[in-house]
Amino acid sequence: MTITTSSTPRLNLPTTKRHKLHHNHNHNHHQHQQQQPLIPGLPDHIAQLCLSQINPSFLFSISSSWRRLIYSPSFPPFFSLYAILSPTTTHSSSNSIHFYNFDPVSTTWNILPPPPLYPPLLLRHPSFLSRNLSIQSISVSGNLVLLAATTLNLYPALSRPLIFNPLSQAWTFGPTLATPRRWCALGASCGMVYVASGIGTHYSNDVAKSLEKWDANKKGEWESKRGLKDGRFSREAIDAVGWRGKLCMVNVKGDAAKEGVIYDVEEDLWKEMPEGMLGGWRGPVAAMAEDVMYVVDEVKGCLKKYVAEEDYWEEVMVCESLRGAEQIAAEGGRVCVVSGGKIMVVDVVAAQPRLTVVDLPQGFQAVAVHILPRMPVTDFSIEV
């Protein structure tokens, strides 16, 4: 038997039938299964080294003991989706947001533990009937980080980052920002979180030009860095895309005319964005492994990747479903796109890029999506 292996983690979305996770209440049966060796004739620690080289989707479909293994804390975690969802109904509860995880191996959605939030993060406001309020989140060092949102009185909702760790399945708080804000630029590079510009409880030119850095791995305090030359990047919530030791960002979303800047994290220096990069920045942008940038042209529905050596965006695929793209994430050979309340996943490493639509929990629509390691499961049985 030939087994195809890969040393690079991938986000796999199988097209086979759905599987469901159930808590196991049959203690004797569970104990009997745990006594079975992973591979007959091999010690379990050696067997695990062998099995860790195989796609988890294959292991899931073959053996119940292997299914338990791929969700154990000791097994290398595969990528899964972490989504911010909102109800599709029009009553008052549709203003709320919910945090979910999609397991691409078992193809199931699981609700995350509720974050310790007060006041709640709002998605809609009576003063802004035609648009949603921004809820700014980012993935960094295997964690989901919420950093900016808006309260009912239009003040910043978060004074410090709110962090979800998939492995511990717990929320924690980061250090307090010097100035809590909204409508800011949020990004990450090399495990550092950066927040630039934005508006606090009221507009301040100093805040609109400021840049702060936080080391998410050392859990230290925020550090002030060299600020922007003006406050033009405080108009709306924008992404500062971490790419090759730099943060790339524009001051306006979408297809409108815009300004672009690049921050060099090593030199602590702002530079002008290259003309070709700026010209093709016509929708949401994300970088895979902080090395390859992708953009979705929200008007044409065209997914492109940036070729730095020639300063232009190369077409990957065009799809009607990608029109109106609002946010994207890139990791594990996949680009995930939020558009029209749906989540679509594009396999960009396949010989022929292909798009898959992820079925959302009934009654919900997507606000944002991130790609992070799966959560461990220690007490369950799986029916195929």
Short mmCIF file of C-alpha atoms in Angstrom, two decimals:
data_model
loop_
_atom_site.label_atom_id
_atom_site.label_comp_id
_atom_site.label_asym_id
_atom_site.label_seq_id
_atom_site.Cartn_x
_atom_site.Cartn_y
_atom_site.Cartn_z
CA MET A 1 0.00 0.00 0.00
CA THR A 2 1.33 3.44 -0.93
CA ILE A 3 0.73 6.28 1.50
CA THR A 4 1.11 9.90 0.42
CA THR A 5 2.61 12.05 3.16
CA SER A 6 3.19 15.75 3.60
CA SER A 7 5.31 17.70 6.08
CA THR A 8 3.27 20.87 5.49
CA PRO A 9 -0.02 21.13 7.39
CA ARG A 10 -3.00 21.54 5.10
CA LEU A 11 -6.60 22.57 5.60
CA ASN A 12 -8.56 19.63 4.21
CA LEU A 13 -12.22 19.85 3.32
CA PRO A 14 -13.40 16.31 2.49
CA THR A 15 -16.40 15.89 0.21
CA THR A 16 -17.47 12.63 1.83
CA LYS A 17 -20.59 12.27 3.97
CA ARG A 18 -20.85 14.17 7.22
CA HIS A 19 -19.77 12.72 10.54
CA LYS A 20 -21.00 13.67 13.98
CA LEU A 21 -19.20 13.76 17.31
CA HIS A 22 -21.01 12.29 20.29
CA HIS A 23 -19.98 12.10 23.93
CA ASN A 24 -19.19 8.52 24.86
CA HIS A 25 -21.20 7.25 27.82
CA ASN A 26 -20.20 3.61 27.41
CA HIS A 27 -17.23 3.52 29.77
CA ASN A 28 -16.41 -0.18 29.36
CA HIS A 29 -16.47 0.00 25.58
CA HIS A 30 -14.28 3.12 25.64
CA GLN A 31 -11.80 1.44 28.01
CA HIS A 32 -11.60 -1.63 25.76
CA GLN A 33 -10.88 0.55 22.71
CA GLN A 34 -8.12 2.40 24.53
CA GLN A 35 -6.34 -0.92 25.19
CA GLN A 36 -6.06 -1.69 21.48
CA PRO A 37 -2.63 -0.84 20.00
CA LEU A 38 -2.53 1.87 17.35
CA ILE A 39 -0.59 -0.43 15.01
CA PRO A 40 -0.35 -4.11 16.01
CA GLY A 41 3.25 -5.07 16.74
CA LEU A 42 4.50 -1.53 17.33
CA PRO A 43 4.75 0.48 20.56
CA ASP A 44 2.20 3.29 20.52
CA HIS A 45 4.84 6.06 20.59
CA ILE A 46 6.45 4.61 17.44
CA ALA A 47 3.06 4.07 15.82
CA GLN A 48 2.13 7.68 16.50
CA LEU A 49 5.26 8.92 14.75
CA CYS A 50 4.27 6.89 11.69
CA LEU A 51 0.63 7.97 11.74
CA SER A 52 1.49 11.66 12.20
CA GLN A 53 2.82 11.64 8.61
CA ILE A 54 -0.58 10.66 7.18
CA ASN A 55 -3.44 12.99 6.28
CA PRO A 56 -5.82 13.06 9.32
CA SER A 57 -8.83 12.61 6.99
CA PHE A 58 -7.54 9.15 6.07
CA LEU A 59 -6.94 8.20 9.69
CA PHE A 60 -10.42 9.38 10.65
CA SER A 61 -12.14 7.04 8.18
CA ILE A 62 -10.19 3.88 9.03
CA SER A 63 -10.08 3.23 12.76
CA SER A 64 -11.83 4.50 15.91
CA SER A 65 -8.53 4.40 17.83
CA TRP A 66 -6.93 6.50 15.11
CA ARG A 67 -9.84 8.94 15.28
CA ARG A 68 -9.18 9.44 18.98
CA LEU A 69 -5.48 9.83 18.28
CA ILE A 70 -5.84 12.73 15.82
CA TYR A 71 -7.78 14.73 18.44
CA SER A 72 -5.43 13.98 21.31
CA PRO A 73 -3.15 16.73 22.70
CA SER A 74 -0.06 14.72 21.72
CA PHE A 75 -0.95 14.52 18.00
CA PRO A 76 0.11 17.39 15.68
CA PRO A 77 -3.06 19.50 15.31
CA PHE A 78 -4.52 19.92 11.83
CA PHE A 79 -5.97 23.23 10.68
CA SER A 80 -9.63 24.07 11.16
CA LEU A 81 -11.86 27.11 10.72
CA TYR A 82 -12.79 29.54 13.48
CA ALA A 83 -15.68 31.77 12.50
CA ILE A 84 -17.54 34.75 13.89
CA LEU A 85 -21.19 34.16 12.99
CA SER A 86 -24.37 36.18 13.39
CA PRO A 87 -28.03 35.08 13.20
CA THR A 88 -29.73 35.58 9.84
CA THR A 89 -33.03 36.68 11.41
CA THR A 90 -34.09 40.31 11.66
CA HIS A 91 -35.17 40.39 15.30
CA SER A 92 -33.07 41.90 18.09
CA SER A 93 -30.92 38.80 18.65
CA SER A 94 -29.50 39.21 15.13
CA ASN A 95 -27.31 41.94 16.60
CA SER A 96 -25.38 39.35 18.57
CA ILE A 97 -22.32 37.43 17.45
CA HIS A 98 -21.30 33.84 18.12
CA PHE A 99 -17.96 32.06 17.92
CA TYR A 100 -17.81 28.67 16.19
CA ASN A 101 -15.21 26.12 15.11
CA PHE A 102 -15.54 24.01 11.96
CA ASP A 103 -13.69 20.69 12.02
CA PRO A 104 -12.87 19.84 8.37
CA VAL A 105 -12.10 16.21 9.18
CA SER A 106 -15.36 15.30 10.94
CA THR A 107 -17.16 18.13 9.04
CA THR A 108 -18.92 19.36 12.17
CA TRP A 109 -19.47 22.77 13.74
CA ASN A 110 -18.83 23.28 17.45
CA ILE A 111 -19.67 26.41 19.41
CA LEU A 112 -16.75 27.91 21.35
CA PRO A 113 -16.97 28.75 25.03
CA PRO A 114 -18.52 32.22 25.44
CA PRO A 115 -15.94 35.00 25.86
CA PRO A 116 -15.96 37.05 29.07
CA LEU A 117 -17.38 40.19 27.48
CA TYR A 118 -19.11 43.18 28.97
CA PRO A 119 -20.47 45.19 27.29
CA PRO A 120 -21.32 42.82 24.41
CA LEU A 121 -19.79 43.35 20.98
CA LEU A 122 -22.35 44.84 18.59
CA LEU A 123 -22.65 44.04 14.91
CA ARG A 124 -25.38 46.56 14.09
CA HIS A 125 -26.42 49.98 15.37
CA PRO A 126 -29.59 52.06 14.75
CA SER A 127 -27.42 54.93 13.46
CA PHE A 128 -25.84 52.72 10.76
CA LEU A 129 -28.73 50.88 9.12
CA SER A 130 -26.93 50.22 5.85
CA ARG A 131 -23.72 48.70 7.24
CA ASN A 132 -22.41 46.49 10.00
CA LEU A 133 -20.15 47.72 12.76
CA SER A 134 -16.61 46.39 12.56
CA ILE A 135 -15.43 43.61 14.86
CA GLN A 136 -11.69 43.36 14.31
CA SER A 137 -10.02 40.02 14.90
CA ILE A 138 -6.78 38.36 13.88
CA SER A 139 -4.97 35.03 14.16
CA VAL A 140 -1.48 35.08 15.66
CA SER A 141 0.76 32.33 17.08
CA GLY A 142 -2.08 29.81 16.90
CA ASN A 143 -4.52 32.04 18.79
CA LEU A 144 -7.64 34.00 17.86
CA VAL A 145 -7.36 37.61 19.04
CA LEU A 146 -10.21 40.14 19.25
CA LEU A 147 -8.96 43.70 19.56
CA ALA A 148 -11.49 46.29 18.42
CA ALA A 149 -15.27 46.66 18.33
CA THR A 150 -17.97 49.22 19.14
CA THR A 151 -20.43 49.67 22.01
CA LEU A 152 -23.99 50.96 21.77
CA ASN A 153 -22.80 54.51 22.57
CA LEU A 154 -20.23 54.21 19.74
CA TYR A 155 -17.23 53.91 22.07
CA PRO A 156 -14.44 51.31 21.79
CA ALA A 157 -15.74 48.04 23.27
CA LEU A 158 -12.37 46.46 24.14
CA SER A 159 -9.75 48.08 26.33
CA ARG A 160 -7.44 45.07 25.93
CA PRO A 161 -7.14 42.08 23.56
CA LEU A 162 -9.36 39.08 24.12
CA ILE A 163 -7.52 35.86 23.21
CA PHE A 164 -8.86 32.37 22.50
CA ASN A 165 -6.37 29.48 22.60
CA PRO A 166 -7.68 26.42 20.68
CA LEU A 167 -5.49 23.94 22.57
CA SER A 168 -6.60 25.07 26.04
CA GLN A 169 -10.09 25.99 24.75
CA ALA A 170 -10.06 29.05 27.00
CA TRP A 171 -10.31 32.84 26.67
CA THR A 172 -7.79 35.15 28.35
CA PHE A 173 -7.12 38.89 28.33
CA GLY A 174 -4.02 40.62 27.01
CA PRO A 175 -2.51 43.87 28.30
CA THR A 176 -4.48 47.12 28.28
CA LEU A 177 -4.01 49.39 25.28
CA ALA A 178 -2.72 52.89 25.94
CA THR A 179 -5.77 54.08 23.99
CA PRO A 180 -8.61 51.61 23.31
CA ARG A 181 -9.88 52.22 19.81
CA ARG A 182 -12.05 51.19 16.88
CA TRP A 183 -11.78 51.75 13.12
CA CYS A 184 -8.09 50.97 13.36
CA ALA A 185 -5.55 48.98 11.35
CA LEU A 186 -4.90 45.56 12.90
CA GLY A 187 -2.17 43.14 11.87
CA ALA A 188 0.46 40.63 12.97
CA SER A 189 4.03 39.84 11.98
CA CYS A 190 6.35 37.22 13.45
CA GLY A 191 4.17 36.67 16.52
CA MET A 192 3.77 40.39 17.19
CA VAL A 193 0.39 42.12 17.15
CA TYR A 194 0.26 45.65 15.74
CA VAL A 195 -2.52 48.20 15.99
CA ALA A 196 -2.28 51.49 14.12
CA SER A 197 -4.43 54.59 13.87
CA GLY A 198 -8.13 54.42 14.74
CA ILE A 199 -10.51 56.42 16.90
CA GLY A 200 -10.90 56.28 20.67
CA THR A 201 -13.87 57.70 22.59
CA HIS A 202 -13.36 60.76 20.38
CA TYR A 203 -11.11 61.64 17.45
CA SER A 204 -7.51 62.46 18.34
CA ASN A 205 -4.83 63.20 15.77
CA ASP A 206 -2.20 61.62 18.03
CA VAL A 207 -4.17 58.36 18.21
CA ALA A 208 -4.92 58.47 14.47
CA LYS A 209 -1.17 58.56 13.76
CA SER A 210 -0.06 56.12 16.47
CA LEU A 211 1.31 52.57 16.20
CA GLU A 212 1.53 50.08 19.08
CA LYS A 213 3.15 46.63 19.23
CA TRP A 214 2.47 43.69 21.54
CA ASP A 215 4.45 40.44 21.75
CA ALA A 216 1.71 37.80 21.92
CA ASN A 217 4.20 35.08 22.87
CA LYS A 218 5.86 36.83 25.83
CA LYS A 219 2.58 38.35 27.10
CA GLY A 220 4.27 41.67 27.78
CA GLU A 221 2.90 45.21 27.60
CA TRP A 222 2.13 47.32 24.54
CA GLU A 223 5.07 49.24 23.11
CA SER A 224 4.80 52.49 21.15
CA LYS A 225 6.47 52.47 17.72
CA ARG A 226 7.07 55.07 15.02
CA GLY A 227 3.72 56.59 14.04
CA LEU A 228 2.15 57.38 10.67
CA LYS A 229 2.71 60.75 9.06
CA ASP A 230 -1.00 61.63 9.22
CA GLY A 231 -4.38 60.33 10.42
CA ARG A 232 -5.78 59.19 7.08
CA PHE A 233 -5.89 55.54 8.15
CA SER A 234 -8.60 56.05 10.76
CA ARG A 235 -11.55 56.15 8.34
CA GLU A 236 -12.61 52.52 8.79
CA ALA A 237 -11.47 49.14 10.10
CA ILE A 238 -8.66 47.84 7.91
CA ASP A 239 -6.20 44.95 7.82
CA ALA A 240 -2.46 45.44 8.23
CA VAL A 241 -1.27 42.35 6.37
CA GLY A 242 1.90 40.73 7.72
CA TRP A 243 4.16 39.87 4.79
CA ARG A 244 7.90 39.11 4.74
CA GLY A 245 8.73 41.15 7.83
CA LYS A 246 6.46 44.03 6.84
CA LEU A 247 2.92 45.26 7.44
CA CYS A 248 1.06 46.29 4.30
CA MET A 249 -2.14 48.33 4.50
CA VAL A 250 -4.38 50.75 2.63
CA ASN A 251 -6.61 53.45 4.07
CA VAL A 252 -9.88 52.52 2.32
CA LYS A 253 -11.51 49.15 1.68
CA GLY A 254 -12.81 47.88 -1.63
CA ASP A 255 -12.36 49.16 -5.17
CA ALA A 256 -12.14 52.89 -4.32
CA ALA A 257 -9.06 55.06 -4.85
CA LYS A 258 -6.77 54.64 -1.88
CA GLU A 259 -3.39 55.29 -0.31
CA GLY A 260 -1.06 52.49 0.71
CA VAL A 261 1.87 52.24 3.11
CA ILE A 262 4.26 49.54 4.29
CA TYR A 263 5.76 49.35 7.78
CA ASP A 264 9.13 47.59 8.11
CA VAL A 265 8.98 45.90 11.52
CA GLU A 266 12.77 45.56 11.84
CA GLU A 267 13.66 49.10 10.80
CA ASP A 268 10.62 50.67 12.55
CA LEU A 269 10.09 52.67 9.39
CA TRP A 270 7.11 53.54 7.16
CA LYS A 271 7.50 53.40 3.38
CA GLU A 272 5.31 53.98 0.34
CA MET A 273 3.53 50.92 -1.05
CA PRO A 274 4.82 49.79 -4.48
CA GLU A 275 2.63 51.00 -7.34
CA GLY A 276 1.68 47.54 -8.59
CA MET A 277 0.78 46.26 -5.14
CA LEU A 278 -1.43 49.29 -4.49
CA GLY A 279 -3.06 49.15 -7.92
CA GLY A 280 -4.18 45.54 -7.46
CA TRP A 281 -5.37 45.97 -3.85
CA ARG A 282 -9.06 45.91 -4.82
CA GLY A 283 -10.57 43.90 -2.01
CA PRO A 284 -9.63 41.95 1.13
CA VAL A 285 -6.02 40.73 1.34
CA ALA A 286 -4.31 38.01 3.41
CA ALA A 287 -0.86 36.43 3.42
CA MET A 288 -0.20 32.70 3.68
CA ALA A 289 2.58 31.99 6.20
CA GLU A 290 3.41 35.71 5.88
CA ASP A 291 5.04 34.89 2.54
CA VAL A 292 2.47 34.86 -0.28
CA MET A 293 -0.22 37.56 -0.43
CA TYR A 294 -3.65 36.93 -1.94
CA VAL A 295 -6.37 39.42 -2.83
CA VAL A 296 -9.96 38.97 -3.95
CA ASP A 297 -11.11 41.67 -6.35
CA GLU A 298 -14.54 42.22 -4.85
CA VAL A 299 -15.98 43.64 -8.09
CA LYS A 300 -14.71 41.02 -10.53
CA GLY A 301 -14.68 38.04 -8.16
CA CYS A 302 -11.07 37.34 -9.09
CA LEU A 303 -8.59 35.73 -6.68
CA LYS A 304 -5.00 36.82 -7.29
CA LYS A 305 -1.59 36.36 -5.67
CA TYR A 306 1.13 38.98 -5.46
CA VAL A 307 4.37 38.44 -7.40
CA ALA A 308 6.84 40.69 -5.57
CA GLU A 309 9.66 40.37 -8.08
CA GLU A 310 7.49 41.89 -10.83
CA ASP A 311 5.19 43.99 -8.61
CA TYR A 312 1.94 42.66 -10.02
CA TRP A 313 -0.99 40.44 -9.03
CA GLU A 314 -1.24 37.11 -10.86
CA GLU A 315 -4.70 35.65 -11.47
CA VAL A 316 -5.46 32.39 -9.64
CA MET A 317 -9.15 31.94 -10.44
CA VAL A 318 -12.33 33.86 -11.25
CA CYS A 319 -15.65 32.88 -9.70
CA GLU A 320 -18.98 34.70 -9.49
CA SER A 321 -19.32 33.53 -5.86
CA LEU A 322 -16.25 35.58 -4.88
CA ARG A 323 -17.84 38.89 -5.84
CA GLY A 324 -18.50 41.13 -2.88
CA ALA A 325 -15.77 39.45 -0.80
CA GLU A 326 -15.57 41.06 2.65
CA GLN A 327 -12.73 39.23 4.41
CA ILE A 328 -10.24 36.46 3.66
CA ALA A 329 -7.80 34.23 5.53
CA ALA A 330 -4.95 32.17 4.09
CA GLU A 331 -3.20 29.15 5.60
CA GLY A 332 -2.52 25.49 4.95
CA GLY A 333 -2.72 25.79 1.16
CA ARG A 334 -6.22 27.29 1.31
CA VAL A 335 -7.71 30.76 0.99
CA CYS A 336 -10.98 31.17 2.91
CA VAL A 337 -13.33 33.90 1.72
CA VAL A 338 -16.30 35.48 3.49
CA SER A 339 -18.79 36.85 0.97
CA GLY A 340 -22.52 37.42 1.28
CA GLY A 341 -22.60 35.70 4.66
CA LYS A 342 -21.06 32.52 3.21
CA ILE A 343 -17.64 30.91 3.70
CA MET A 344 -15.87 29.62 0.62
CA VAL A 345 -12.56 27.78 0.57
CA VAL A 346 -10.22 27.84 -2.43
CA ASP A 347 -7.52 25.18 -2.76
CA VAL A 348 -4.68 27.27 -4.19
CA VAL A 349 -2.05 24.51 -4.22
CA ALA A 350 -4.04 22.16 -6.47
CA ALA A 351 -3.01 21.93 -10.11
CA GLN A 352 -6.43 23.39 -10.92
CA PRO A 353 -7.64 25.68 -8.10
CA ARG A 354 -11.07 24.63 -6.86
CA LEU A 355 -13.67 26.28 -4.66
CA THR A 356 -15.75 24.64 -1.91
CA VAL A 357 -18.66 26.25 -0.08
CA VAL A 358 -18.78 25.40 3.63
CA ASP A 359 -22.27 24.71 4.98
CA LEU A 360 -22.85 26.98 7.98
CA PRO A 361 -24.91 26.14 11.08
CA GLN A 362 -28.58 26.64 10.26
CA GLY A 363 -29.79 30.19 10.86
CA PHE A 364 -26.33 31.79 10.83
CA GLN A 365 -24.24 33.85 8.45
CA ALA A 366 -20.49 34.49 8.48
CA VAL A 367 -18.93 37.73 9.66
CA ALA A 368 -15.26 36.66 9.68
CA VAL A 369 -13.17 33.49 9.44
CA HIS A 370 -9.70 32.45 10.62
CA ILE A 371 -7.58 29.32 10.12
CA LEU A 372 -6.06 27.91 13.32
CA PRO A 373 -5.15 24.52 14.85
CA ARG A 374 -8.05 22.24 15.77
CA MET A 375 -9.21 21.88 19.34
CA PRO A 376 -8.35 18.62 21.17
CA VAL A 377 -11.15 16.22 22.10
CA THR A 378 -10.66 13.79 24.97
CA ASP A 379 -14.07 12.21 25.64
CA PHE A 380 -16.10 11.25 22.58
CA SER A 381 -17.10 8.52 20.18
CA ILE A 382 -17.56 9.05 16.46
CA GLU A 383 -20.12 7.34 14.29
CA VAL A 384 -19.32 7.04 10.59
#
